[in-house]
Amino acid sequence: MQFHSLKFHLIFSPKAEKQLNTLSRKDRKQYDKSFECLANHGPVYRSLRTHRYHCKDGEIWSSSASMAKRFYWRYVEEKQIIEVTHLDSH
């Protein structure tokens, strides 16, 4: 059995960066765990890829609604880039 570890380049939109900078340390730590998982496993990680929204410039995915710290992201497959577009905690 072989395991392949792919790393994805995670980038943040200006809106997401601004939202992250306003979070408490505890909230930021929770988001960071999710981002690390996304960077290590990519878009195939099921709990980070549960809702897909179609928009004029492609698809935007949302992390699981059951996650307290939800975020939205898009995937550029050719470059293995994941762009976090914005956050939505509920």
Coordinates of N, CA and C in Angstrom, one line a residue:
M1 N 0.8 -1.2 0.0 CA 0.0 0.0 0.0 C 0.9 1.2 0.0
Q2 N 0.5 2.2 -0.8 CA 1.3 3.4 -0.9 C 0.4 4.6 -0.5
F3 N 1.0 5.6 0.2 CA 0.3 6.8 0.5 C 1.1 7.9 -0.1
H4 N 0.3 8.8 -0.8 CA 0.9 9.9 -1.4 C 0.5 11.2 -0.6
S5 N 1.5 11.9 -0.2 CA 1.2 13.2 0.5 C 1.3 14.3 -0.5
L6 N 0.2 14.9 -0.8 CA 0.2 16.1 -1.7 C 0.0 17.3 -0.8
K7 N 0.8 18.3 -1.1 CA 0.6 19.6 -0.4 C 0.0 20.6 -1.4
F8 N -1.0 21.3 -0.9 CA -1.6 22.3 -1.7 C -1.2 23.7 -1.2
H9 N -1.1 24.6 -2.1 CA -0.8 26.0 -1.8 C -2.0 26.7 -1.4
L10 N -2.1 27.1 -0.1 CA -3.3 27.8 0.4 C -3.1 29.3 0.3
I11 N -4.0 30.0 -0.3 CA -3.9 31.5 -0.4 C -5.2 32.1 0.2
F12 N -5.2 33.3 0.6 CA -6.4 33.9 1.2 C -6.7 35.2 0.4
S13 N -8.0 35.4 0.2 CA -8.4 36.6 -0.5 C -8.2 37.8 0.5
P14 N -8.2 39.0 0.1 CA -8.1 40.1 1.0 C -9.2 40.1 2.0
K15 N -10.4 39.7 1.6 CA -11.6 39.7 2.5 C -11.3 38.7 3.6
A16 N -10.8 37.5 3.3 CA -10.6 36.4 4.2 C -9.5 36.8 5.2
E17 N -8.4 37.4 4.7 CA -7.3 37.9 5.5 C -7.8 38.9 6.5
K18 N -8.6 39.8 6.1 CA -9.2 40.8 7.0 C -10.0 40.2 8.1
Q19 N -10.9 39.2 7.7 CA -11.7 38.5 8.7 C -10.8 37.7 9.7
L20 N -9.8 37.1 9.2 CA -8.9 36.3 10.1 C -8.2 37.2 11.1
N21 N -7.8 38.4 10.6 CA -7.1 39.3 11.5 C -7.9 39.9 12.6
T22 N -9.2 39.8 12.5 CA -10.1 40.3 13.6 C -10.5 39.3 14.6
L23 N -10.1 38.0 14.4 CA -10.6 36.9 15.2 C -9.8 36.9 16.5
S24 N -10.4 36.3 17.5 CA -9.7 36.0 18.8 C -8.7 34.9 18.5
R25 N -7.8 34.8 19.5 CA -6.7 33.8 19.3 C -7.3 32.3 19.3
K26 N -8.3 32.1 20.1 CA -9.0 30.8 20.2 C -9.7 30.5 18.8
D27 N -10.4 31.4 18.3 CA -11.1 31.2 17.0 C -10.1 31.0 15.9
R28 N -9.1 31.8 15.9 CA -8.0 31.7 14.8 C -7.4 30.3 14.9
K29 N -7.2 29.8 16.0 CA -6.5 28.5 16.2 C -7.5 27.4 15.6
Q30 N -8.8 27.5 15.7 CA -9.7 26.5 15.2 C -9.7 26.6 13.6
Y31 N -9.7 27.8 13.1 CA -9.6 27.9 11.6 C -8.2 27.4 11.1
D32 N -7.2 27.7 11.8 CA -5.8 27.2 11.4 C -5.8 25.7 11.3
K33 N -6.5 25.0 12.2 CA -6.5 23.5 12.1 C -7.2 23.1 10.9
S34 N -8.3 23.7 10.5 CA -9.0 23.3 9.3 C -8.1 23.7 8.1
F35 N -7.5 24.8 8.1 CA -6.6 25.2 6.9 C -5.5 24.2 6.8
E36 N -4.9 23.8 7.9 CA -3.8 22.8 7.8 C -4.3 21.5 7.2
C37 N -5.4 21.1 7.6 CA -6.0 19.9 7.0 C -6.3 20.0 5.5
L38 N -6.8 21.2 5.1 CA -7.1 21.4 3.7 C -5.8 21.5 2.9
A39 N -4.8 22.1 3.4 CA -3.5 22.2 2.7 C -2.8 20.8 2.6
N40 N -3.0 20.0 3.6 CA -2.4 18.6 3.5 C -3.2 17.6 2.7
H41 N -4.5 17.7 2.7 CA -5.3 16.7 2.0 C -6.0 17.2 0.7
G42 N -6.1 18.5 0.6 CA -6.7 19.1 -0.6 C -8.2 19.0 -0.6
P43 N -8.8 19.2 -1.7 CA -10.3 19.2 -1.8 C -11.0 17.8 -1.7
V44 N -10.2 16.8 -1.5 CA -10.8 15.5 -1.4 C -11.2 15.2 0.1
Y45 N -10.8 16.0 1.0 CA -11.1 15.8 2.4 C -12.6 16.1 2.6
R46 N -13.4 15.1 2.9 CA -14.8 15.2 2.8 C -15.5 16.3 3.7
S47 N -15.1 16.4 4.9 CA -15.8 17.4 5.8 C -15.5 18.8 5.4
L48 N -14.5 19.0 4.5 CA -14.2 20.4 4.1 C -14.8 20.6 2.7
R49 N -15.6 19.7 2.2 CA -16.1 19.9 0.8 C -17.5 19.4 0.7
T50 N -18.4 20.0 1.4 CA -19.7 19.5 1.5 C -20.8 20.2 0.7
H51 N -20.5 21.5 0.5 CA -21.5 22.3 -0.3 C -20.8 23.0 -1.5
R52 N -21.4 22.9 -2.6 CA -20.8 23.5 -3.8 C -21.8 24.5 -4.3
Y53 N -21.2 25.7 -4.6 CA -22.0 26.8 -5.2 C -21.5 27.2 -6.5
H54 N -22.3 27.3 -7.5 CA -21.9 27.7 -8.8 C -22.0 29.3 -8.9
C55 N -21.0 29.9 -9.4 CA -21.0 31.3 -9.6 C -20.4 31.6 -11.0
K56 N -20.5 32.9 -11.4 CA -20.1 33.2 -12.7 C -18.6 32.9 -13.1
D57 N -17.7 32.9 -12.1 CA -16.3 32.6 -12.3 C -15.9 31.3 -11.8
G58 N -16.8 30.3 -11.7 CA -16.4 28.9 -11.3 C -17.3 28.4 -10.2
E59 N -16.7 27.6 -9.4 CA -17.4 27.0 -8.3 C -16.7 27.4 -7.0
I60 N -17.5 27.6 -5.9 CA -17.0 27.9 -4.6 C -17.6 26.8 -3.7
W61 N -16.7 26.3 -2.9 CA -17.0 25.2 -2.0 C -17.1 25.8 -0.6
S62 N -17.9 25.1 0.3 CA -18.1 25.5 1.7 C -17.7 24.3 2.5
S63 N -17.0 24.6 3.7 CA -16.8 23.6 4.6 C -18.1 23.1 5.2
S64 N -18.1 22.0 5.9 CA -19.3 21.4 6.4 C -20.1 22.4 7.3
A65 N -21.4 22.3 7.1 CA -22.3 23.1 7.9 C -22.2 22.7 9.4
S66 N -21.8 21.5 9.7 CA -21.7 21.1 11.1 C -20.4 21.7 11.8
M67 N -19.5 22.2 11.0 CA -18.3 22.8 11.6 C -18.7 24.2 12.1
A68 N -18.3 24.5 13.3 CA -18.6 25.8 13.9 C -17.9 26.9 13.2
K69 N -16.8 26.6 12.6 CA -16.0 27.7 11.9 C -16.1 27.3 10.4
R70 N -17.1 27.8 9.7 CA -17.2 27.5 8.3 C -16.4 28.6 7.5
F71 N -15.9 28.1 6.3 CA -15.3 29.0 5.4 C -15.5 28.5 4.0
Y72 N -15.3 29.4 3.0 CA -15.6 29.2 1.6 C -14.3 29.3 0.8
W73 N -14.2 28.4 -0.2 CA -12.9 28.3 -0.9 C -13.2 27.8 -2.3
R74 N -12.2 28.1 -3.2 CA -12.2 27.6 -4.6 C -10.9 26.9 -4.8
Y75 N -10.9 26.0 -5.8 CA -9.8 25.2 -6.1 C -9.3 25.4 -7.5
V76 N -8.0 25.7 -7.7 CA -7.5 25.8 -9.0 C -6.6 24.6 -9.2
E77 N -7.2 23.6 -9.9 CA -6.6 22.2 -10.0 C -5.2 22.3 -10.7
E78 N -5.1 23.0 -11.8 CA -3.9 23.0 -12.6 C -2.7 23.4 -11.7
K79 N -2.9 24.3 -10.8 CA -1.8 24.8 -10.0 C -1.8 24.3 -8.6
Q80 N -2.7 23.5 -8.2 CA -2.9 23.0 -6.9 C -2.9 24.1 -5.9
I81 N -3.8 25.1 -6.2 CA -4.0 26.2 -5.3 C -5.4 26.2 -4.8
I82 N -5.5 26.4 -3.5 CA -6.8 26.6 -2.8 C -6.9 28.0 -2.3
E83 N -7.9 28.7 -2.8 CA -8.0 30.1 -2.3 C -9.2 30.2 -1.3
V84 N -9.0 30.6 -0.1 CA -10.0 30.8 0.9 C -10.6 32.2 0.6
T85 N -11.9 32.2 0.2 CA -12.5 33.5 -0.2 C -13.1 34.3 1.0
H86 N -13.7 33.6 1.9 CA -14.2 34.3 3.1 C -14.6 33.3 4.2
L87 N -14.9 33.9 5.4 CA -15.2 33.1 6.5 C -16.7 33.3 6.9
D88 N -17.3 32.4 7.6 CA -18.6 32.5 8.1 C -18.8 31.7 9.3
S89 N -18.6 32.2 10.5 CA -18.8 31.4 11.7 C -20.2 31.6 12.2
H90 N -20.8 30.5 12.7 CA -22.2 30.5 13.1 C -22.4 29.9 14.5

